Short mmCIF file of C-alpha atoms in Angstrom, two decimals:
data_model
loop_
_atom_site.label_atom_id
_atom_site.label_comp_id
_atom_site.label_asym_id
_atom_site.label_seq_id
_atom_site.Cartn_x
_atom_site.Cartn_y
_atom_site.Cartn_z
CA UNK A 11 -3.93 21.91 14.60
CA UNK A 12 -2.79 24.68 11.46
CA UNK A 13 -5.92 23.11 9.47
CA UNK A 14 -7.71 23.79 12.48
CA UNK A 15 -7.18 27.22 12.65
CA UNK A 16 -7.30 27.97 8.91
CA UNK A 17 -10.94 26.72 9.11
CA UNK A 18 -12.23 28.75 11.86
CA UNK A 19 -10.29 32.16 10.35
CA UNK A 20 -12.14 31.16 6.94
CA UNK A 21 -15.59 31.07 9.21
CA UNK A 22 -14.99 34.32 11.27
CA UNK A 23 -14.07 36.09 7.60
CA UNK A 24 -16.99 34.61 5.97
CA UNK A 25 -19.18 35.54 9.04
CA UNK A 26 -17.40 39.33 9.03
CA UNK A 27 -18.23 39.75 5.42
CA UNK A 28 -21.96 38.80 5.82
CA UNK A 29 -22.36 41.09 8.57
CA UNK A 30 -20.82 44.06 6.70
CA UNK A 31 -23.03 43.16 3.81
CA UNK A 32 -26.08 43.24 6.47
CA UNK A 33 -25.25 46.34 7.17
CA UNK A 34 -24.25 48.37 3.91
CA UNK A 35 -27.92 46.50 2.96
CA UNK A 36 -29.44 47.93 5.80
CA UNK A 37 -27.94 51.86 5.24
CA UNK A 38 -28.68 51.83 1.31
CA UNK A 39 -32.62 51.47 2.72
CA UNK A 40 -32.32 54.10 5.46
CA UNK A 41 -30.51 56.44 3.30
CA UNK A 42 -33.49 55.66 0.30
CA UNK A 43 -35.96 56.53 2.87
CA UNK A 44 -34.47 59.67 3.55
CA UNK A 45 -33.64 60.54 0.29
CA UNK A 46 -37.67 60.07 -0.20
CA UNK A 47 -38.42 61.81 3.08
CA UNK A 48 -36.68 65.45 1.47
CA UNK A 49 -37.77 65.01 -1.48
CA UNK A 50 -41.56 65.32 0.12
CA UNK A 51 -40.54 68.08 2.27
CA UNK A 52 -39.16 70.12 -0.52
CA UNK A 53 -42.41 70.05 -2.48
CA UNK A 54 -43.83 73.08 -2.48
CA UNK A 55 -47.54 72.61 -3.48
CA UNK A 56 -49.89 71.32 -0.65
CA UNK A 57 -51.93 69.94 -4.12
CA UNK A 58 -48.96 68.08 -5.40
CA UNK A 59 -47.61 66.77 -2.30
CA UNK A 60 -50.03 63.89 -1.38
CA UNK A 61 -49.75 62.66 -5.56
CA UNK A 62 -45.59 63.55 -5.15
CA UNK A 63 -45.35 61.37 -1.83
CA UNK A 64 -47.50 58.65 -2.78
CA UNK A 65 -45.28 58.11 -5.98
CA UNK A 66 -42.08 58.02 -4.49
CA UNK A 67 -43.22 56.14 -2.01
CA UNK A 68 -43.83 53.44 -4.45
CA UNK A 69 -40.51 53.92 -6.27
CA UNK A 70 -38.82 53.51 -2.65
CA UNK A 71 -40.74 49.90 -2.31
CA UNK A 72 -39.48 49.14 -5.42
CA UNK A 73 -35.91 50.24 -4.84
CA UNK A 74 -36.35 48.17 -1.52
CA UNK A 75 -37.66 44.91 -3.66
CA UNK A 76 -34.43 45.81 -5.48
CA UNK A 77 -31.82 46.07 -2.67
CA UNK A 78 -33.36 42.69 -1.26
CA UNK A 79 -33.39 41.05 -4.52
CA UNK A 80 -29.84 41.49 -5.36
CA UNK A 81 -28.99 41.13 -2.07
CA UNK A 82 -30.56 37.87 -2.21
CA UNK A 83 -29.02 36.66 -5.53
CA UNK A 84 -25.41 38.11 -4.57
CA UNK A 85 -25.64 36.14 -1.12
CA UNK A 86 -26.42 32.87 -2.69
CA UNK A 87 -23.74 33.38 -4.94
CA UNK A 88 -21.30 34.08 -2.72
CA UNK A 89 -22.21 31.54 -0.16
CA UNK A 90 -22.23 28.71 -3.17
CA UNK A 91 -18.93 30.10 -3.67
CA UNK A 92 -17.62 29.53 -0.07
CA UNK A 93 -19.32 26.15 -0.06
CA UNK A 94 -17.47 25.08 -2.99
CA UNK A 95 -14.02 26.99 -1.37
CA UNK A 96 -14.35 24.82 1.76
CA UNK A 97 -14.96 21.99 -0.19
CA UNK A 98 -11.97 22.60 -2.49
CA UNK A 99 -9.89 23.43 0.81
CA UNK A 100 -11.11 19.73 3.22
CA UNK A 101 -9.96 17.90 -0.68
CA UNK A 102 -6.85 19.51 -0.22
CA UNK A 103 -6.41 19.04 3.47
CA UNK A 104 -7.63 15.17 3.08
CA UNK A 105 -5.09 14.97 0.13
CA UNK A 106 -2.48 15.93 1.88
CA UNK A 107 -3.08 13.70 4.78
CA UNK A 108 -3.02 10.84 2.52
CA UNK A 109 0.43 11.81 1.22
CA UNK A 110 1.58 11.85 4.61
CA UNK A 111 0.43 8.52 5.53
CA UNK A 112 1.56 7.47 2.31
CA UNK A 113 4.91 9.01 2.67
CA UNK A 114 5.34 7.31 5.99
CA UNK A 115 4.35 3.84 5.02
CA UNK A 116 6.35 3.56 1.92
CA UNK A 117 9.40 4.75 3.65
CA UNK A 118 9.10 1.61 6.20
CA UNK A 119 8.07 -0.48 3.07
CA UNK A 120 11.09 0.54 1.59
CA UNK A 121 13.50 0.29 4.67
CA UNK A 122 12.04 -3.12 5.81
CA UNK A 123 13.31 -5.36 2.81
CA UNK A 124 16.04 -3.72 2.52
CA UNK A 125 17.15 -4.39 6.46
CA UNK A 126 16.14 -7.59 5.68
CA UNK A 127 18.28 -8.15 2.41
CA UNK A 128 20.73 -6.42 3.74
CA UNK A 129 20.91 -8.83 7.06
CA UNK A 130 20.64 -11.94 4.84
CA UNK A 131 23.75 -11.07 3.06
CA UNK A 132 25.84 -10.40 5.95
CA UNK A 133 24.66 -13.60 7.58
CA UNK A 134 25.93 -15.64 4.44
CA UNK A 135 29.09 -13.52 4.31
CA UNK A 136 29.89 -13.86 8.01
CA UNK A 137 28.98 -17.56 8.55
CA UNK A 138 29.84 -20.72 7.01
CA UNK A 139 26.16 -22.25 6.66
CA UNK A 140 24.73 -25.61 5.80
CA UNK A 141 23.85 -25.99 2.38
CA UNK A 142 20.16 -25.64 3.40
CA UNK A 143 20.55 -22.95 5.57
CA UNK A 144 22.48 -21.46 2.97
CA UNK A 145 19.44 -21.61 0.51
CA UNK A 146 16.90 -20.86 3.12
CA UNK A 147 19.06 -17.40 3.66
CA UNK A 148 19.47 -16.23 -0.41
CA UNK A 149 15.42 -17.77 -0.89
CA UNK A 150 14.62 -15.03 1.99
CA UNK A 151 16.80 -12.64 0.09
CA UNK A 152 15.03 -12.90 -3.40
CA UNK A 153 11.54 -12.81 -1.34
CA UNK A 154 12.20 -9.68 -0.27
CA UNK A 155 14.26 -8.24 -3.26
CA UNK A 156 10.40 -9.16 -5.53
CA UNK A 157 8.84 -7.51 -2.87
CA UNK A 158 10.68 -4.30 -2.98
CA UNK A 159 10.62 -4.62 -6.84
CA UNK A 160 6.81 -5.17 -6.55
CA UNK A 161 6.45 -1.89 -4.45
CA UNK A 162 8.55 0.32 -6.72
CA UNK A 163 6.67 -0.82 -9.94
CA UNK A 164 3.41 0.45 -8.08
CA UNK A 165 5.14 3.58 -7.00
CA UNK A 166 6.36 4.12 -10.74
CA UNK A 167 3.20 2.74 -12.62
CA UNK A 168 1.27 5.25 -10.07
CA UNK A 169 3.82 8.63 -10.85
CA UNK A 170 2.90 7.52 -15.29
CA UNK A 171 -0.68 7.09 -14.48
CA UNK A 172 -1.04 10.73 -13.11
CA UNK A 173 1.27 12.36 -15.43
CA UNK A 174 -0.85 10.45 -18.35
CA UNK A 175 2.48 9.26 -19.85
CA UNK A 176 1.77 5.10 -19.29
CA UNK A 177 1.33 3.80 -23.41
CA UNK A 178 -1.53 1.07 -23.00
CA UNK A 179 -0.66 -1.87 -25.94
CA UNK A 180 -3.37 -3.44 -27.06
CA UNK A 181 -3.43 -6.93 -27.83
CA UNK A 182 -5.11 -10.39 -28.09
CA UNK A 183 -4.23 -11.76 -24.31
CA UNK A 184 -4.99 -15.55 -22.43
CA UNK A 185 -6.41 -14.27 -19.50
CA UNK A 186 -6.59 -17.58 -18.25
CA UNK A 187 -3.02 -18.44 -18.81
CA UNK A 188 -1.91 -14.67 -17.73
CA UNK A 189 -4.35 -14.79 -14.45
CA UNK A 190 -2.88 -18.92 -13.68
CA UNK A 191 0.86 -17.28 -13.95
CA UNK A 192 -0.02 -14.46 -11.53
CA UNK A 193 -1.78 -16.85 -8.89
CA UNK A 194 1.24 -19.88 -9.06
CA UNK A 195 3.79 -17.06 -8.59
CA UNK A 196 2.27 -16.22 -5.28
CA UNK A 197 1.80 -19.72 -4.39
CA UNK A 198 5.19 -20.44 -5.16
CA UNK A 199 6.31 -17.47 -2.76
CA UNK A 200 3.68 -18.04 -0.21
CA UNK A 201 5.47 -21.16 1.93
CA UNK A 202 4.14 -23.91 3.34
CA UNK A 203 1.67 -24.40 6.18
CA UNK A 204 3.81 -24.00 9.02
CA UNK A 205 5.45 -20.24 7.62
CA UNK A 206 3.66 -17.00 8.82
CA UNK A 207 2.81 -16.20 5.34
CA UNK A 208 1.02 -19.30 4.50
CA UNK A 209 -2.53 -19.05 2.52
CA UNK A 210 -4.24 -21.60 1.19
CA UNK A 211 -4.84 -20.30 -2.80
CA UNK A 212 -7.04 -22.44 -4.83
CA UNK A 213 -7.97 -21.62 -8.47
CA UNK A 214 -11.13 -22.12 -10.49
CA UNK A 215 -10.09 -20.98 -13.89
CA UNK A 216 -12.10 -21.32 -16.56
CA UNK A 217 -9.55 -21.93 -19.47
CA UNK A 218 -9.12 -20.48 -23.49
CA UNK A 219 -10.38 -17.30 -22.35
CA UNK A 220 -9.40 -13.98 -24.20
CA UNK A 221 -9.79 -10.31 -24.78
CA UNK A 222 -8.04 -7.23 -26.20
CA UNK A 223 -5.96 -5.48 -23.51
CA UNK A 224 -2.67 -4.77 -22.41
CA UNK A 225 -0.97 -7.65 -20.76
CA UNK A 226 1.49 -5.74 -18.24
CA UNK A 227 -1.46 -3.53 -17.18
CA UNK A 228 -3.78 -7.32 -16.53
CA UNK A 229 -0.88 -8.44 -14.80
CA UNK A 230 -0.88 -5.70 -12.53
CA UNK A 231 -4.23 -5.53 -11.58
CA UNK A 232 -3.98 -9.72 -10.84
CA UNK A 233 -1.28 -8.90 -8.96
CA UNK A 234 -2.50 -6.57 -6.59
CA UNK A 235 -5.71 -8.08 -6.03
CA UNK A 236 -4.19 -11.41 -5.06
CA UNK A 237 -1.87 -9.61 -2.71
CA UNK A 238 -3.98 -7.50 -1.04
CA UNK A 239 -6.28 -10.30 -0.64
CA UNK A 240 -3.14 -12.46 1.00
CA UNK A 241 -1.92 -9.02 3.00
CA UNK A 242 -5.36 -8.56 4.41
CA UNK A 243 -6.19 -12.20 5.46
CA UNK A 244 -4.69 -14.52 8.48
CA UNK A 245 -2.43 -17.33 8.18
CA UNK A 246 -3.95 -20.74 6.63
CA UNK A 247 -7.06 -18.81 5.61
CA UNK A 248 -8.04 -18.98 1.89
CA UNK A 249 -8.00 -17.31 -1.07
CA UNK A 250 -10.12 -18.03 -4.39
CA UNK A 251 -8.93 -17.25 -7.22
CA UNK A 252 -11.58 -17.11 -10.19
CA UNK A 253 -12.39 -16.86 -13.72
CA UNK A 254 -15.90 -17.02 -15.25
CA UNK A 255 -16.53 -16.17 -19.26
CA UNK A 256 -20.35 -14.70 -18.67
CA UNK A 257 -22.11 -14.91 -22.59
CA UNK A 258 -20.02 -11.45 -23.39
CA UNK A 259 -18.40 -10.87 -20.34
CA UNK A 260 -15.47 -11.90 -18.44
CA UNK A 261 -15.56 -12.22 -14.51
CA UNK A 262 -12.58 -12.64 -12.47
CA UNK A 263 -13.23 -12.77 -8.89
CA UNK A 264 -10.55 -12.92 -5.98
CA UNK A 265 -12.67 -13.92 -2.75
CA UNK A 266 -10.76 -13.71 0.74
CA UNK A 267 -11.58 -14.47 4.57
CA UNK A 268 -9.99 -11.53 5.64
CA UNK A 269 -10.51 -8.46 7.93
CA UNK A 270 -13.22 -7.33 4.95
CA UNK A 271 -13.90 -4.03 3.71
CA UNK A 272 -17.41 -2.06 5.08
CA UNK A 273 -19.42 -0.85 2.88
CA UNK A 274 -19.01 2.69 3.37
CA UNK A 275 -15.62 2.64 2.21
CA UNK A 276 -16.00 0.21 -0.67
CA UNK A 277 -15.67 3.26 -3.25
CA UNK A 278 -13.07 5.43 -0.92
CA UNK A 279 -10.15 2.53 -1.26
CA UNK A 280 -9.36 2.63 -4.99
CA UNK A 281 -8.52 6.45 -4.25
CA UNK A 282 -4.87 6.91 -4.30
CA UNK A 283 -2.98 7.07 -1.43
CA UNK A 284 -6.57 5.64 0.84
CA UNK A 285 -6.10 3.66 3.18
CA UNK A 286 -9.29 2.62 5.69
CA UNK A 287 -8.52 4.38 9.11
CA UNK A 288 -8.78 1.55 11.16
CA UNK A 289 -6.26 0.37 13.55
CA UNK A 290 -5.98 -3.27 12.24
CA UNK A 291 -6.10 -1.98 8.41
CA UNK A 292 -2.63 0.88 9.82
CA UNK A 293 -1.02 -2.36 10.81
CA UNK A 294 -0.94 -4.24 7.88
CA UNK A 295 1.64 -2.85 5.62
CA UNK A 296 0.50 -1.21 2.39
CA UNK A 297 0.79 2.57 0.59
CA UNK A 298 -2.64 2.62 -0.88
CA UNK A 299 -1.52 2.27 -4.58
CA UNK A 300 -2.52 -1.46 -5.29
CA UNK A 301 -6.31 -0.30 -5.75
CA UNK A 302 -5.61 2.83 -7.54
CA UNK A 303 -3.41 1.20 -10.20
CA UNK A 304 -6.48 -1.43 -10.39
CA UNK A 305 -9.28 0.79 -11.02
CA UNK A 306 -7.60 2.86 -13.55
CA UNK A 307 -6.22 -0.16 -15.37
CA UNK A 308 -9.64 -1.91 -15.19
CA UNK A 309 -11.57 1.49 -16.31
CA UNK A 310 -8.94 2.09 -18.82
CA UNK A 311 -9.75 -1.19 -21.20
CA UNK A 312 -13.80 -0.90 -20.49
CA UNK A 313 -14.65 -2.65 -17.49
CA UNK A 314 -15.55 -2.04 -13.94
CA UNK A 315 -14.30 -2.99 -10.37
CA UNK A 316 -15.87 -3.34 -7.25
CA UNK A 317 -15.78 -5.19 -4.02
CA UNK A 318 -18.32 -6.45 -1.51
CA UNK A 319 -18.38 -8.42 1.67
CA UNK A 320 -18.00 -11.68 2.13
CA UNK A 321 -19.74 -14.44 4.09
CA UNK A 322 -19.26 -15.22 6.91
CA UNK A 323 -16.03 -12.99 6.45
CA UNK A 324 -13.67 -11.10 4.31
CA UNK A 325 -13.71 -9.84 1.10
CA UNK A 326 -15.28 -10.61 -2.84
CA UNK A 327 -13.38 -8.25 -5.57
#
């Protein structure tokens, strides 16, 4: 509603100081041609007069050409400048909305683990369980204590990214051993076929492939492409995981059967803080730092990410 406003007070002053302009515009010509007008009358010679009026009658078309020349250039100037104010001002606005949302969704990222943990422990303190249940309890625990640790290291590799202070080591890496660790982790974590969270993740990795990069940043980006490929998908559905060496180029794809991602918003969602407005995208959790971290990691050692759909469904990164 404030944003709103702001917008249509920017349009009425814009519009006010167009109109004002108008009109100066349109007094500096009247008061030209009346400057002109006296300047005839006050010539005394009948002889002189025509020559007299015909030449300042040129100089006032030329003072006209002037007016609306400047005029002209001063106006485009000023309404490129508005253009690029408003566009400055919806960044701003859309910005901020994004923090919002982001603000909102990490604050129920971070309280729902934490419940959860905190639950766990107080079932194992106040009951005496089986040793199963026991280890079904303090498994559900550590689940939830990686995936709070997993959200903070996004949070805090997003806060070094923008202040420029994350130190990128380069160094000889097994991608293929690196991507294989990444993809059993969430295997290991993602249960069996009868749990919620169950995907099926198969792997097609070609092996002994390496490059020059930094191995915490590759993990990363692994990391949050599997997940969000997982987050965004139903249960039993699959995910591929792989790994192609292309003559000089390496191509790791992670292919899902999830909701998908249209088109129009394939470049939008490795903003930071994006997330796709869409009521089935608001209810998966998520504070639109997993793509963000991604591209810049990916741009950062020389390559390029992008996503596109999938057939019949989901998602190819």
């Amino acid at each position: 509603m404030k944003t709103s406003r702001s917008i249509y007070i920017f349009y009425i002053l814009v519009g006010y100081i167009f109109v004002q302009f108008a009109w100066w515009g349109y007094h500096i010509m009247e008061l030209n041609e009346e400057i002109v007008g006296l300047k005839i009358e006050m010539n005394v010679s009948e002889s002189d007069k025509a020559s007299t009026k015909e030449v300042l009658l040129q100089k006032l078309k030329v003072r006209k050409l002037m007016v609306v020349g400047e005029g002209s250039v001063f106006i485009i100037l000023l309404l490129f400048g508005f253009y690029l104010m408003l566009k400055a001002f919806k960044q701003e606005v859309a910005l901020s909305n994004q923090q919002k949302n982001f603000l909102m969704s990490v604050s129920h990222e971070l309280k729902s683990p934490l419940t959860s943990i905190k639950l766990n422990l107080q079932t194992l303190v106040k009951h005496d369980l089986e040793k199963v249940k026991n280890l079904s309890v303090i498994n559900s625990a550590i689940e939830d204590t990686e995936r709070l640790q997993r959200l903070v290291d996004n949070i805090l590799l997003a806060t070094k990214i923008e202040s420029g202070n994350y130190p990128l080591c380069n160094e000889n890496i097994n991608i293929s051993k690196l991507l294989k660790e990444v993809a059993h982790f969430y295997k290991c974590i993602n249960g069996n076929e009868n749990d919620q969270i169950y995907r099926r993740i198969e792997m097609e990795i070609v092996e002994g492939v390496e490059m020059m990069a930094d191995e915490e940043a590759l993990r990363s980006v692994f990391s949050n492409l599997i997940e969000n490929s997982i987050k965004y998908s139903v249960r039993g559905s699959l995910v591929q995981i792989n790994l192609l060496k292309l003559e000089n180029k390496i191509l790791c794809q992670v292919i899902d059967e999830g909701i998908g991602v249209n088109n129009k918003y394939s470049d939008k969602i490795f903003d930071k803080f994006y997330r796709i407005e869409d009521e089935v995208t608001r209810e998966t959790k998520g504070t639109g730092l997993g793509l963000f971290i991604v591209k810049y990691f990916v741009d950062t050692i020389g390559g390029c990410v992008s996503t596109r759909p999938n057939k019949p469904k989901g998602s190819v990164f």
